[in-house]
C-alpha positions as CSV (number, residue, x, y, z in Angstrom):
1,M,79.4,79.8,92.6
2,G,81.2,79.4,89.4
3,S,84.0,81.8,88.6
4,K,82.0,83.3,85.4
5,A,79.3,84.3,88.0
6,K,81.8,85.6,90.3
7,R,83.2,87.7,87.7
8,R,80.0,89.1,86.8
9,K,79.5,90.1,90.4
10,E,82.9,91.8,90.4
11,E,82.0,93.7,87.4
12,E,78.7,94.6,88.9
13,F,80.4,96.2,91.8
14,K,82.9,97.7,89.9
15,R,80.4,99.6,87.9
16,T,78.2,100.5,90.9
17,L,81.3,102.0,92.8
18,A,82.2,104.1,89.8
19,K,78.9,105.6,90.1
20,I,78.9,106.2,93.6
21,I,82.3,108.0,93.1
22,E,80.9,109.9,90.4
23,N,77.4,110.8,91.7
24,D,77.5,110.6,95.4
25,T,80.8,111.9,96.7
26,R,81.6,115.4,97.2
27,D,85.0,115.3,98.4
28,N,87.7,116.2,95.9
29,A,89.8,113.4,97.1
30,F,87.6,111.2,94.8
31,D,87.5,113.5,91.6
32,F,90.6,111.9,89.8
33,A,89.9,108.5,90.8
34,T,89.0,105.5,88.8
35,V,87.7,101.9,89.8
36,T,89.9,99.8,87.8
37,D,89.3,96.3,89.1
38,V,87.3,94.5,91.8
39,E,88.3,90.9,93.3
40,L,85.8,89.3,95.3
41,S,86.7,86.6,97.9
42,D,85.2,83.1,97.1
43,D,82.8,83.6,100.0
44,F,81.9,87.3,98.6
45,K,82.5,88.9,102.1
46,Y,85.6,90.6,101.2
47,A,86.6,92.8,98.1
48,D,89.8,94.3,97.1
49,V,89.0,97.4,95.1
50,Y,91.8,98.6,92.9
51,I,91.9,102.4,92.0
52,D,93.9,104.6,89.9
53,V,94.6,108.1,91.1
54,I,95.6,111.0,88.6
55,G,98.4,112.9,90.3
56,D,101.6,112.5,92.1
57,E,102.5,109.9,94.6
58,E,101.4,112.0,97.8
59,K,98.0,112.8,96.1
60,K,97.6,108.9,95.5
61,K,98.1,108.1,99.1
62,K,95.9,110.7,100.4
63,S,93.3,109.6,98.1
64,L,93.7,106.1,99.0
65,E,93.6,106.8,102.5
66,K,90.4,108.5,102.1
67,F,88.8,105.7,100.2
68,N,89.7,103.4,103.2
69,D,88.4,106.0,105.6
70,K,84.9,106.0,103.9
71,E,84.7,102.4,103.3
72,G,81.3,102.2,105.4
73,F,80.0,104.8,103.1
74,F,80.8,102.8,99.8
75,R,79.5,99.4,101.5
76,T,76.1,101.4,102.5
77,N,75.7,102.7,99.2
78,I,76.3,99.3,97.1
79,A,73.7,97.6,99.7
80,H,71.1,100.3,98.7
81,Q,71.8,100.1,95.1
82,L,72.3,96.2,94.7
83,N,70.8,94.5,97.6
84,P,73.4,91.9,97.6
85,R,73.1,88.6,99.7
86,F,76.3,90.1,101.3
87,T,77.9,93.5,101.1
88,P,81.5,92.8,101.3
89,E,84.1,94.2,103.2
90,L,85.8,96.8,101.2
91,T,89.9,97.3,101.0
92,F,91.0,99.8,98.5
93,K,94.4,99.8,96.8
94,L,96.2,101.6,94.3
95,D,96.4,99.8,90.8
96,R,100.0,100.0,90.1
97,S,99.6,98.1,86.7
98,L,99.8,101.1,84.4
99,E,103.0,102.2,86.2
100,R,104.5,98.7,86.0
101,L,103.4,98.6,82.2
102,N,105.1,102.1,81.4
103,R,108.2,100.5,83.2
104,I,108.2,97.4,81.0
105,E,107.7,99.6,78.0
106,E,110.7,101.9,78.8
107,I,113.2,98.6,79.4
108,L,111.9,97.2,76.1
109,E,112.6,100.4,74.2
110,K,116.2,100.8,75.7
111,D,116.8,97.1,74.8
112,E,115.7,97.8,71.3
113,E,117.9,100.9,71.2
114,E,121.0,99.3,72.3
115,R,120.4,96.2,69.8
116,D,120.0,98.7,67.0
117,R,123.3,100.6,67.7
118,E,125.0,97.0,68.1
119,S,123.8,96.1,64.7
120,E,124.9,99.3,63.3
121,G,128.4,98.8,64.5
122,K,129.1,95.6,62.6
């Protein structure tokens, strides 16, 4: 299957997981979680599911642990809702891209401030 079709499948899984989290979970560990991305393996048997959780590091780790503990629940719901040829084994991971982006912005702002101070001194 081409990469366009794979990406379409990934988006379909992402939307479905978001709906499952919103409508079918009762545990508050899932309340402040957002599915940010899904990456399927080439054979569609494995999927890395990236989530962002609002809260401190401890809350993020507990939520991630809960997601991985309930992997079977999410797989079953995906199978019922999408009826895919393969229901992939899910591995939930914290999405750290926003944190990295914020850190890069801080570094760039700091660098810009230093350049401004140097140019004022000349």
